[in-house]
CSV table of C-alpha atoms and ligand atoms in Angstrom, one decimal:
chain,number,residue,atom,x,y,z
K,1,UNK,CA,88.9,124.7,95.6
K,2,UNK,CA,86.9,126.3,92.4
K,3,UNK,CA,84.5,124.5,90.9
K,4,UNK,CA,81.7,121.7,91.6
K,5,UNK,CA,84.0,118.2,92.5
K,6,UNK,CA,83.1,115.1,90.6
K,7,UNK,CA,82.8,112.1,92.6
K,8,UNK,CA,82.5,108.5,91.7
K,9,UNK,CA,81.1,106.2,94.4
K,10,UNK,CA,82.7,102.3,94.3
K,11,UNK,CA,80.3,101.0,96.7
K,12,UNK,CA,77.8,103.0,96.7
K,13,UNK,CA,74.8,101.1,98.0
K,14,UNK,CA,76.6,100.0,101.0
K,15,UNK,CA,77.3,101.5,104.7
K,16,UNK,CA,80.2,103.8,103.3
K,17,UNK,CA,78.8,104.5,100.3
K,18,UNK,CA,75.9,105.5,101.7
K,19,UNK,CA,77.2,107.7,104.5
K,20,UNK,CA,79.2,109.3,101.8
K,21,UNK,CA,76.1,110.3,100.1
K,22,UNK,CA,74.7,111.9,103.1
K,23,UNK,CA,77.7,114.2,103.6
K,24,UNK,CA,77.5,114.9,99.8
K,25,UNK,CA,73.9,116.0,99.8
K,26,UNK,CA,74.6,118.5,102.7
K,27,UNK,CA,77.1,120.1,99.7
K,28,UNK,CA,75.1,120.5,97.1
K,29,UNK,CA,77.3,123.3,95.3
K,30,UNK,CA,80.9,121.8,96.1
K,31,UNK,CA,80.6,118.2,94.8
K,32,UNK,CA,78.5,116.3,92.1
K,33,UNK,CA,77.8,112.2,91.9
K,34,UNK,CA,79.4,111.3,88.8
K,35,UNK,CA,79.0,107.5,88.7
K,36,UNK,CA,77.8,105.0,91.5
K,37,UNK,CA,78.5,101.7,91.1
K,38,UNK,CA,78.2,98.7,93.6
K,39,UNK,CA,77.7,94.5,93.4
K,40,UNK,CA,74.4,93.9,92.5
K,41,UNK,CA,71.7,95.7,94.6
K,42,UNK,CA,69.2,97.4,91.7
K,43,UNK,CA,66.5,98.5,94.5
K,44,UNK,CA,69.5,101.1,96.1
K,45,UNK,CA,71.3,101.7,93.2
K,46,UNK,CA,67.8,102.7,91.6
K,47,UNK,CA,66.5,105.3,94.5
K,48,UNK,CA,70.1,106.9,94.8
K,49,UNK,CA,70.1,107.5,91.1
K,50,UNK,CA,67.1,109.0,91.2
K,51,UNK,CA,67.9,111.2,94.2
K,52,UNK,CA,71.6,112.2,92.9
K,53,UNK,CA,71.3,111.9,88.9
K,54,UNK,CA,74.4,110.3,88.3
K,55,UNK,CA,75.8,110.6,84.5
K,56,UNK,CA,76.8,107.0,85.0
K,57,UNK,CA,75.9,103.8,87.5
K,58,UNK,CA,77.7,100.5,87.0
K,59,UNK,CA,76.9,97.2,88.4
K,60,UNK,CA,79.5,94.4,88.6
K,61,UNK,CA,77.1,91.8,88.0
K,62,UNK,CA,75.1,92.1,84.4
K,63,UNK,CA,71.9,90.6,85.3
K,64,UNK,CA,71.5,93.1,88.2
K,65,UNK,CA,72.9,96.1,85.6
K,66,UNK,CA,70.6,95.0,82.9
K,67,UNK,CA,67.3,95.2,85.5
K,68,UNK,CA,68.7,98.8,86.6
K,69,UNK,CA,68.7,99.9,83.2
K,70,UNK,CA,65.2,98.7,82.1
K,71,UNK,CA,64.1,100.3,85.7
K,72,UNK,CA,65.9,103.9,85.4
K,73,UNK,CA,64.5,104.0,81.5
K,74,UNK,CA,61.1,103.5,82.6
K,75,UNK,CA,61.0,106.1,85.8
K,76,UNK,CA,62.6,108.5,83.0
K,77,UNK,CA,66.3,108.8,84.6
K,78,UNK,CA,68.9,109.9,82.0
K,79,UNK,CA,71.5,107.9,84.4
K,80,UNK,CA,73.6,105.4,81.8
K,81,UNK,CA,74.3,102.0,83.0
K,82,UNK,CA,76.8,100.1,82.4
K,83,UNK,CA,78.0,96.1,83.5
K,84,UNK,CA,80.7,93.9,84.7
K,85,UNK,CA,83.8,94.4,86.5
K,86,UNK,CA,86.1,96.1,83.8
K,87,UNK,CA,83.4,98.9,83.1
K,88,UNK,CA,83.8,99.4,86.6
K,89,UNK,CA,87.4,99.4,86.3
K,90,UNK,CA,87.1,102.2,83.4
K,91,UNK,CA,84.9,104.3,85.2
K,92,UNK,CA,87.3,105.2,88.3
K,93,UNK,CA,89.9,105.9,85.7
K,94,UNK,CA,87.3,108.4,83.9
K,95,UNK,CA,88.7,111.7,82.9
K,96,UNK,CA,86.2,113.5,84.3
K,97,UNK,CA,86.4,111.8,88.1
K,98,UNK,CA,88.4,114.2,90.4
K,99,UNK,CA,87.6,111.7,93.6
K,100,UNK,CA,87.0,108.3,94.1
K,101,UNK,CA,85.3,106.8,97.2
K,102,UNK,CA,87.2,103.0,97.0
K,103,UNK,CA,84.4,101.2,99.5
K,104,UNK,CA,84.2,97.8,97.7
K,105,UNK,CA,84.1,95.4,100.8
K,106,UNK,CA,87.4,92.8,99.8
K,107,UNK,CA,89.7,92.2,97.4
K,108,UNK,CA,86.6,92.7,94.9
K,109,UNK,CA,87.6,96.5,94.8
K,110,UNK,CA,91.2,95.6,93.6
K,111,UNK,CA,91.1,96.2,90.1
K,112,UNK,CA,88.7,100.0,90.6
K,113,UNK,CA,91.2,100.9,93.4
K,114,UNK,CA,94.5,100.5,91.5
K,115,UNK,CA,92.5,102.0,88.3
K,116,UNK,CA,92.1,105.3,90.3
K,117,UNK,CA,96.0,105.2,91.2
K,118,UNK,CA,97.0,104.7,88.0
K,119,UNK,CA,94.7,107.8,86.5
K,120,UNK,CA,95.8,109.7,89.2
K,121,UNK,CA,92.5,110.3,91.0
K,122,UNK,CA,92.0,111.2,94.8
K,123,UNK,CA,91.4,107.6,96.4
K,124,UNK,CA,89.5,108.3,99.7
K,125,UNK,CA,90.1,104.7,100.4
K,126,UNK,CA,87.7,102.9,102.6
K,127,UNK,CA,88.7,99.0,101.2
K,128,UNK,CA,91.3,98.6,103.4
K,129,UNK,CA,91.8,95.1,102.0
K,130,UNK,CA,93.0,95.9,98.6
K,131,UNK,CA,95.5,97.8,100.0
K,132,UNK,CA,96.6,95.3,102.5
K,133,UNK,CA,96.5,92.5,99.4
K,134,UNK,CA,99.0,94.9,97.0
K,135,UNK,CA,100.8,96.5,99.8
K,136,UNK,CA,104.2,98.2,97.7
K,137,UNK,CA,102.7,97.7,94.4
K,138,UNK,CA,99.5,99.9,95.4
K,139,UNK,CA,101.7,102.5,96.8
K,140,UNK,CA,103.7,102.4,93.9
K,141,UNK,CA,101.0,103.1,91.6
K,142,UNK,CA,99.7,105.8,93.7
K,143,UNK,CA,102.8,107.5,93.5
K,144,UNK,CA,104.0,107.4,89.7
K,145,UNK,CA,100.0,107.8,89.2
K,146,UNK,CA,100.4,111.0,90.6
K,147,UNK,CA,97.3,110.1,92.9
K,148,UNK,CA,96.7,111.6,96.7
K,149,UNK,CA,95.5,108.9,99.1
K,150,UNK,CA,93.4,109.6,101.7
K,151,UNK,CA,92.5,107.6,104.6
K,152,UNK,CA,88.7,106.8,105.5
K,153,UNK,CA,89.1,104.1,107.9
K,154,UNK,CA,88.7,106.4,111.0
K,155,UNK,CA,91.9,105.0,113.0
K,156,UNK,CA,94.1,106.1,109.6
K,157,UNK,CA,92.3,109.0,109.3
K,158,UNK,CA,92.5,110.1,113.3
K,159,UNK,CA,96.5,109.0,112.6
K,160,UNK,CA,96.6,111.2,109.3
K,161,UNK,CA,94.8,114.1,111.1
K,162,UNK,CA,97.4,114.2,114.4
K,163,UNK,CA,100.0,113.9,112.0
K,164,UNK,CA,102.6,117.2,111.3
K,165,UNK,CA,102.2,117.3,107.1
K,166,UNK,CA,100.3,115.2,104.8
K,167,UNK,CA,102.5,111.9,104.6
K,168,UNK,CA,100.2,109.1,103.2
K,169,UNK,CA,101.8,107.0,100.5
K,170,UNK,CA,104.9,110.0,100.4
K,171,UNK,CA,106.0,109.1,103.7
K,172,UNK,CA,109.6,107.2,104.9
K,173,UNK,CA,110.9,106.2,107.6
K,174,UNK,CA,113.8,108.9,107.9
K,175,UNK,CA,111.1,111.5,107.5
K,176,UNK,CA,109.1,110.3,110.5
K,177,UNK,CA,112.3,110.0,112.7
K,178,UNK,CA,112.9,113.5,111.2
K,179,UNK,CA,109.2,114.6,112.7
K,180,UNK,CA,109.6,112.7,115.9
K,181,UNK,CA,107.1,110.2,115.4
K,182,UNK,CA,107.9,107.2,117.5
K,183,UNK,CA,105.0,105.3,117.5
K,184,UNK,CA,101.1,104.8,116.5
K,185,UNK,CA,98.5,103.7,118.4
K,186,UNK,CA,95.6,102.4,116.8
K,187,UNK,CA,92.4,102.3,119.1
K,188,UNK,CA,90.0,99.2,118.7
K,189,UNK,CA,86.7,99.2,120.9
K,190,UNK,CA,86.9,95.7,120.9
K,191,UNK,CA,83.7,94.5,118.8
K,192,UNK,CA,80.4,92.9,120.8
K,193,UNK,CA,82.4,90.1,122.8
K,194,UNK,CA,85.2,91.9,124.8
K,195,UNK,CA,83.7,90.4,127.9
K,196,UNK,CA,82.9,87.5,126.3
K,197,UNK,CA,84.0,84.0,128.1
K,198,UNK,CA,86.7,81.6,125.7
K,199,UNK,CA,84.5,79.0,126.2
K,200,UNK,CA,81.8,80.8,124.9
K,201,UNK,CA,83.3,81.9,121.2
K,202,UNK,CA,82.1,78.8,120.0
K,203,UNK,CA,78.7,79.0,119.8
K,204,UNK,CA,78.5,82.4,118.1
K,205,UNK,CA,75.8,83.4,115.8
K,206,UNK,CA,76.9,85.3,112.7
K,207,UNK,CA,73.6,87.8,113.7
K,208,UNK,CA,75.3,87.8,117.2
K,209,UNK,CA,79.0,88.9,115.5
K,210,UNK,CA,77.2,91.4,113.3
K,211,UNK,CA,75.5,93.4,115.9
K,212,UNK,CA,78.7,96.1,116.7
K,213,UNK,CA,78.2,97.9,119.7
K,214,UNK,CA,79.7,101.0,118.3
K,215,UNK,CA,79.5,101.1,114.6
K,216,UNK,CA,76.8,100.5,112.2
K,217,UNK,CA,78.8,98.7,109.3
K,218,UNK,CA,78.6,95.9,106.4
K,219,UNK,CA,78.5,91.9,107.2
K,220,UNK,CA,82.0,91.5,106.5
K,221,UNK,CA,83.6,94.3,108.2
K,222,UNK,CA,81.4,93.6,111.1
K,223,UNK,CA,83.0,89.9,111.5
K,224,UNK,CA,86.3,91.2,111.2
K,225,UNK,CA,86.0,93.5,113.9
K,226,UNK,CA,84.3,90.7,116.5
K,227,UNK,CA,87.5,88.0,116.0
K,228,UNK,CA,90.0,91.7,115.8
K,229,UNK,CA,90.9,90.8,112.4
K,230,UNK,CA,89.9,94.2,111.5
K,231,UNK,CA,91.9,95.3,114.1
K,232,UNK,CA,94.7,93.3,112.4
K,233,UNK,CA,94.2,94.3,108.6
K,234,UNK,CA,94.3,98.1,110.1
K,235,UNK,CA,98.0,97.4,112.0
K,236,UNK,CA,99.3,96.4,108.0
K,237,UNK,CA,97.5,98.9,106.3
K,238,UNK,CA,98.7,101.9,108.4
K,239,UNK,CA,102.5,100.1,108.6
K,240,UNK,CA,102.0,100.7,104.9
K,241,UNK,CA,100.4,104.2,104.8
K,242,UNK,CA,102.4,105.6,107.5
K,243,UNK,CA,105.4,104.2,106.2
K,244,UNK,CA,106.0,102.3,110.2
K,245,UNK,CA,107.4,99.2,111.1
K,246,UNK,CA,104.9,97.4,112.6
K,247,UNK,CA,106.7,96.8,115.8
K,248,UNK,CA,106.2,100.5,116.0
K,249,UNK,CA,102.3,100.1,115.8
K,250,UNK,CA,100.3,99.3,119.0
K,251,UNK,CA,96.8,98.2,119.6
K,252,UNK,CA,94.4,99.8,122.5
K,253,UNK,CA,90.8,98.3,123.2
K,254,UNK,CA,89.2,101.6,123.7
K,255,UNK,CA,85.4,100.5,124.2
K,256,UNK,CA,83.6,103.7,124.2
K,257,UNK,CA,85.4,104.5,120.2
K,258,UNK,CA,86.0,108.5,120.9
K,259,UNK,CA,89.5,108.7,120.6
K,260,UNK,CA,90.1,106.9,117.0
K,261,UNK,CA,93.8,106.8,117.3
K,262,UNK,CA,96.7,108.6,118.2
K,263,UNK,CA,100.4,109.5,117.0
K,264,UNK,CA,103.2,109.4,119.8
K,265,UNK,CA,106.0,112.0,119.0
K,266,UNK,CA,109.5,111.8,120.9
K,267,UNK,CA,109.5,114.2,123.5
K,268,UNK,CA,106.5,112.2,125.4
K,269,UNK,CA,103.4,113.9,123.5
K,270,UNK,CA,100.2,112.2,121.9
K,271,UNK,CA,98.5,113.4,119.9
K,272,UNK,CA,94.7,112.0,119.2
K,273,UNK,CA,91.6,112.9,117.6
K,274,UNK,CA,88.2,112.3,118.9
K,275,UNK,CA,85.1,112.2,117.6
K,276,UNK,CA,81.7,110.3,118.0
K,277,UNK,CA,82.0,107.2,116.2
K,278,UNK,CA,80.3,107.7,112.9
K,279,UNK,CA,81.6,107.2,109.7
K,280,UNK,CA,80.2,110.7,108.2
K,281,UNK,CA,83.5,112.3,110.3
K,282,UNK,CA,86.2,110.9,108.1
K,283,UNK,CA,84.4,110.8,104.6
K,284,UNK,CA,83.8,114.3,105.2
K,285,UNK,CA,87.4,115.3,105.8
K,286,UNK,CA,88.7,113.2,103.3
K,287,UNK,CA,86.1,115.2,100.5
K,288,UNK,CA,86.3,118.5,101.7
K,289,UNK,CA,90.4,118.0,102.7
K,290,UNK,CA,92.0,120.4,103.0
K,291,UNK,CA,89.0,122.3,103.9
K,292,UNK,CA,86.9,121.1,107.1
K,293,UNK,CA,83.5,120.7,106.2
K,294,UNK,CA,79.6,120.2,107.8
K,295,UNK,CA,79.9,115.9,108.2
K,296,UNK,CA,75.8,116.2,110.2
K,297,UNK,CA,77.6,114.4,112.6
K,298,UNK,CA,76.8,115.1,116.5
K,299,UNK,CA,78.8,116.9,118.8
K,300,UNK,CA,80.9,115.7,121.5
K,301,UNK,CA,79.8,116.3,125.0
K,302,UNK,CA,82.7,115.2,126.9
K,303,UNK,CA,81.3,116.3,130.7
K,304,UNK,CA,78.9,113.8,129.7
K,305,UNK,CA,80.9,111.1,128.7
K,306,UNK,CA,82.6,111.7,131.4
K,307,UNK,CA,84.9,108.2,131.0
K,308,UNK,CA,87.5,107.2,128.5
K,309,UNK,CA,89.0,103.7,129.2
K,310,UNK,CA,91.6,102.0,127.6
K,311,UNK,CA,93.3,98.7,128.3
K,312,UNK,CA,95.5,95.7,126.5
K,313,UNK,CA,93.9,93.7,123.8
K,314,UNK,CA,93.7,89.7,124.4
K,315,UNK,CA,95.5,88.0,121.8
K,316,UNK,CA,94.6,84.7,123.8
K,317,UNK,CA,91.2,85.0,122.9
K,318,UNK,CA,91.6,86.7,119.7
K,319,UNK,CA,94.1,85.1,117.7
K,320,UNK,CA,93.6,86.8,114.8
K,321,UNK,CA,95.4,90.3,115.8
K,322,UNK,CA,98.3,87.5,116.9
K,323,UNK,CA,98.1,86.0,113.0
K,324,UNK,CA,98.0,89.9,111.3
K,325,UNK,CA,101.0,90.4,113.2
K,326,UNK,CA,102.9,87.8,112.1
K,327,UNK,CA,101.8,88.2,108.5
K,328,UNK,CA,103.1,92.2,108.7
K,329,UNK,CA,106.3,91.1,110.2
K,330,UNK,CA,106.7,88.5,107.4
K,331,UNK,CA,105.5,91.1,104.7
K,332,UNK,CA,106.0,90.0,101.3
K,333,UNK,CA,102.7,87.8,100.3
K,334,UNK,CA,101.9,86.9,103.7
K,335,UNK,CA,99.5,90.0,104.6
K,336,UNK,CA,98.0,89.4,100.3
K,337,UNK,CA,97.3,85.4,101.6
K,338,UNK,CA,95.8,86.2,105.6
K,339,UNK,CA,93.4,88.7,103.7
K,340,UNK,CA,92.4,86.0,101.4
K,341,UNK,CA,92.3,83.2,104.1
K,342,UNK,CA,90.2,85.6,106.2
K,343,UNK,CA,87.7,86.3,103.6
K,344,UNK,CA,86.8,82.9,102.8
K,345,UNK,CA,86.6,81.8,106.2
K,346,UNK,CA,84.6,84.9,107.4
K,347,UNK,CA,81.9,83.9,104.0
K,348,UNK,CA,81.7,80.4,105.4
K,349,UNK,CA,81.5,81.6,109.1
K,350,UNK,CA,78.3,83.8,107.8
K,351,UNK,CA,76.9,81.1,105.9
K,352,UNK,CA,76.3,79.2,109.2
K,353,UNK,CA,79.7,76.7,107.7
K,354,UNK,CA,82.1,77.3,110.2
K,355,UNK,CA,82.4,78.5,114.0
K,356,UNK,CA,83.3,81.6,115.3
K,357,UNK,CA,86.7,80.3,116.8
K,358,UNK,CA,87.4,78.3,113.5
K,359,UNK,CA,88.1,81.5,111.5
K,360,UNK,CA,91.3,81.7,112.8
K,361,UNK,CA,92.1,78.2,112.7
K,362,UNK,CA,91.7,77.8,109.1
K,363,UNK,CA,93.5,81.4,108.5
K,364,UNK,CA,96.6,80.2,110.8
K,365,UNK,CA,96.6,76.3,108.4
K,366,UNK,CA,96.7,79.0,105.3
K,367,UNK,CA,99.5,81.0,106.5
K,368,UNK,CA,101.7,77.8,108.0
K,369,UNK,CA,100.9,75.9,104.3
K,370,UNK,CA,102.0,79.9,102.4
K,371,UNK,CA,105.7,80.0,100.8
K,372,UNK,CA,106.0,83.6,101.2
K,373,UNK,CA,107.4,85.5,98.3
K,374,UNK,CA,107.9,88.6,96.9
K,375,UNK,CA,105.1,90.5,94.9
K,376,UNK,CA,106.1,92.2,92.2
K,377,UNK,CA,103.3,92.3,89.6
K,378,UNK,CA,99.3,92.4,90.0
K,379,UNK,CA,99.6,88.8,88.7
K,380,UNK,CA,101.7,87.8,91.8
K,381,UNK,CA,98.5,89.3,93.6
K,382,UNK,CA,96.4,87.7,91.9
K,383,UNK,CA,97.5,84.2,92.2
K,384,UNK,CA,98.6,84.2,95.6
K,385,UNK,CA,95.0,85.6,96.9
K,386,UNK,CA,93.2,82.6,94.7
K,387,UNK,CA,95.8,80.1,96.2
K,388,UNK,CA,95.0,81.1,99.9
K,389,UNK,CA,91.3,81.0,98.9
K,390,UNK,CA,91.9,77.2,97.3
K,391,UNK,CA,93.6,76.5,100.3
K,392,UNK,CA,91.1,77.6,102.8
K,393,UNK,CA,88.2,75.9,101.1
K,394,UNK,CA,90.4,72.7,101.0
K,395,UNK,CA,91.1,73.1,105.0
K,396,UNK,CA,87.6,73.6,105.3
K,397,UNK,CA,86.7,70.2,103.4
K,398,UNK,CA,88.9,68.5,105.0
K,399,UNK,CA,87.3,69.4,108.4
K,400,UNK,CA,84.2,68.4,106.8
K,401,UNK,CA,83.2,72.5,107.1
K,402,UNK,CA,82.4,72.8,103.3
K,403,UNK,CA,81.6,70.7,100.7
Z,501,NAD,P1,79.0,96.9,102.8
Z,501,NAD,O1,78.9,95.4,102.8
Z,501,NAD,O2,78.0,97.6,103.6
Z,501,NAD,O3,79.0,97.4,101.3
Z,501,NAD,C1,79.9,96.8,100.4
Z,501,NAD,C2,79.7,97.5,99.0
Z,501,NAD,O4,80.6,96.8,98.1
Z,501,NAD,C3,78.3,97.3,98.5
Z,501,NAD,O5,78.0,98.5,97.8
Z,501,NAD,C4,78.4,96.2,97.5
Z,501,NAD,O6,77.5,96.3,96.4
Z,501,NAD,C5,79.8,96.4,97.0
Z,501,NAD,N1,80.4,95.2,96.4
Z,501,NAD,C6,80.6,94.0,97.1
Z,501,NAD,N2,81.1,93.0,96.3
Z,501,NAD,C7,81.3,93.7,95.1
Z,501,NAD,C8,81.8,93.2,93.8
Z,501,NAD,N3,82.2,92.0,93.6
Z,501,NAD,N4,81.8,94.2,92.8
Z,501,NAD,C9,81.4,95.4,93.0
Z,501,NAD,N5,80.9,95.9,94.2
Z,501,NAD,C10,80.9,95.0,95.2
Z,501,NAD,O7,80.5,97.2,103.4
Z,501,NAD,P2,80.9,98.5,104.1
Z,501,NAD,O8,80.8,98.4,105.6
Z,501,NAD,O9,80.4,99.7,103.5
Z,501,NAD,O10,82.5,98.5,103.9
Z,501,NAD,C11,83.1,98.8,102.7
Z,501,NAD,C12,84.6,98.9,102.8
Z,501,NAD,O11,84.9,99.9,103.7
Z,501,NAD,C13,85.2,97.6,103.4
Z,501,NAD,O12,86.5,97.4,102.8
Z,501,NAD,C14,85.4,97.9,104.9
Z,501,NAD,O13,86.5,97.3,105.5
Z,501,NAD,C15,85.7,99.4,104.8
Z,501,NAD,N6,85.3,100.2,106.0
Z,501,NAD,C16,84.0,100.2,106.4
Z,501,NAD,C17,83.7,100.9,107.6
Z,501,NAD,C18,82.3,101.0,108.0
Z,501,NAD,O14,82.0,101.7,109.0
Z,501,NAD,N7,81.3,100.4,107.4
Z,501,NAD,C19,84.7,101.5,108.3
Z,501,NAD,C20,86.0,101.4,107.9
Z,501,NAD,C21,86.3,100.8,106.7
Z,502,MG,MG1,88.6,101.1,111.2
């Protein structure tokens, strides 16, 4: 690779966005911050313009962006700002972006995700839930974009790193059988209550869900790995990646989150890759790729870990790896309306609304109330994730949840 790399950050001020800033600022001759852009948090946005000089930062909500600009003028930081969603949208589709870190938590980073496809960036994607909303359509667009996917969420990229050629988004399912891939395995360490009793889900405290034993991650994301769902989302989005029925995909609670995944080949092999869990090992593959690169991350001293353990997951007190399931094997709209189901109810769950075990109550009324269809425009998208949303809520008033 010649040249400094431009990167654009869509999430920046959050827990990938910032990670991918630290492994950036170990670089500071291969890769430059372009443009950060994130929700609506001025007081990050501000200090990491300041520290990286960005040409641009955006802020989806204008208030926010007009408070970032008045700031960043005043400490004397050249840094334009610019507001709302579709300057967002623009900026990941800017001529000058070679890379684009997609970390928008939800189906919020849709529209800045597809942009990139379409303008034929690299999408180190990290929003697994755009993906899982637009399924085809996104791969689509990555393809006749002339765009290179690469997988941040560490069980994709473990799965893309143990596999025999680059085959995100240009895979098939001849050309695994072809390679002797027979089956993934995506490792889950089972989130904070993998010993906890059934009867005891109830009562959970969205601070209680949010504290991950292994990872170190955003509200929402955290919540989807305590009830699995993130477990769940990951089964469609590497079925879509890897180009795998998901029958072929299994699920392994791995609590100690060293091996990230693994790839099973047809004369018996796995293949797996390990790491210590933090974030930094992924992002920097996925920049530096197909170079290997310094992530800061620490080394693995396996003599003193000493144990690896693995065992079934428990769809009986996780239902929601049981409802992903069903929504892959149904394909079509049903993974677009789970994701949209599951992000209302995991907002109400963390505004004290609704319990723990009731996410996947309302999420299972959504899918039993969806008529699955095909999608076959962004507007299909569109209006199938507000109709699961609408649907939710109205499940939820009718419990007497929301109001
Ligand atoms: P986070 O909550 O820490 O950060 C979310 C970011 O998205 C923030 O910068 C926020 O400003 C931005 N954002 C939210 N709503 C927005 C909107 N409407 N418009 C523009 N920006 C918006 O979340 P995170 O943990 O960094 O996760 C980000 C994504 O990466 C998620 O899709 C998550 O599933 C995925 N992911 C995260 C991890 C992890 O370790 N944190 C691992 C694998 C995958
Ligand atoms: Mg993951």
């Amino acid at each position: 690779m010649t040249g400094v790399v431009n990167i654009a950050i869509f999430g920046a001020t959050g827990s990938i966005g910032q990670n991918t800033l630290d492994v950036i600022a170990r670089h500071p001759g291969r890769f430059a911050v372009f443009a950060l852009a994130a929700h609506r948090n001025v007081s990050v946005l501000k200090q990491q313009c300041l520290q990286f000089s960005p040409r641009y930062a955006a802020l989806a909500d204008e208030h926010a962006a007009a408070q970032l600009r008045d700031e960043l003028r005043t400490a004397g930081c050249k840094t334009e700002v610019l507001a709302g969603m579709a300057a967002l949208n623009e900026l990941a589709a800017h001529p000058d972006v070679h890379s684009v870190m997609a970390a928008i938590v939800g189906a919020a980073g849709l529209g800045s995700t597809l942009a990139a496809a379409r303008a034929g960036k690299r999408i180190l994607l990290a929003n697994k839930e755009s993906l899982v909303m637009s399924g085809q359509l996104f791969l689509n667009a990555v393809r006749e974009g002339n765009a290179q996917l690469l997988p941040i969420d560490s069980e994709h990229n473990a799965i893309f790193q143990c596999m025999p050629d680059p085959r995100v988004a240009s895979g098939s399912e001849s050309g695994n059988r072809l390679a002797g891939i027979k089956r993934l395995v995506l490792t889950a360490s089972g989130g904070p209550f993998l010993r906890t009793a059934a009867a005891d889900l109830a009562d959970i405290t969205p601070e209680q869900a949010c504290a991950h034993p292994r990872w170190i991650m955003g509200r929402k994301i955290s919540v989807d790995s305590a009830t699995l769902m993130n477990k769940g989302l990951e089964l469609i989005e590497a079925s879509l990646l890897f180009s795998m029925p998901p029958a072929q995909i299994d699920v392994l609670i791995h609590p100690q989150s060293i091996v990230h995944s693994l790839v099973e080949y047809v004369d018996g092999s796995m293949l797996a890759q390990l790491s210590n869990p933090d974030m930094r090992t992924p992002i920097a593959f996925a920049l530096g790729w197909p170079s290997r690169i310094d992530a800061g991350v620490e080394f693995l001293d396996l003599a003193r870990l000493s144990r690896l353990e693995f065992e079934s997951p428990d769809e009986v007190r996780f239902p929601c790896l049981r409802l992903a399931r069903q929504a892959a094997a149904c394909g079509r709209s049903a993974p677009a309306a789970l994701n949209a189901a599951n992000e209302a109810a995991v907002a109400a769950f963390l505004d004290g609304q609704l319990r723990f075990t009731e996410i996947a109550a309302v999420i299972d009324a959504v899918l039993q109330a969806h008529t699955v269809l095909p999608l076959d425009s962004l507007d299909a998208v569109i209006k199938v994730d507000a109709w699961a949303r609408e649907h939710a809520m109205h499940v939820m008033r009718e419990a007497g949840k929301v109001s």
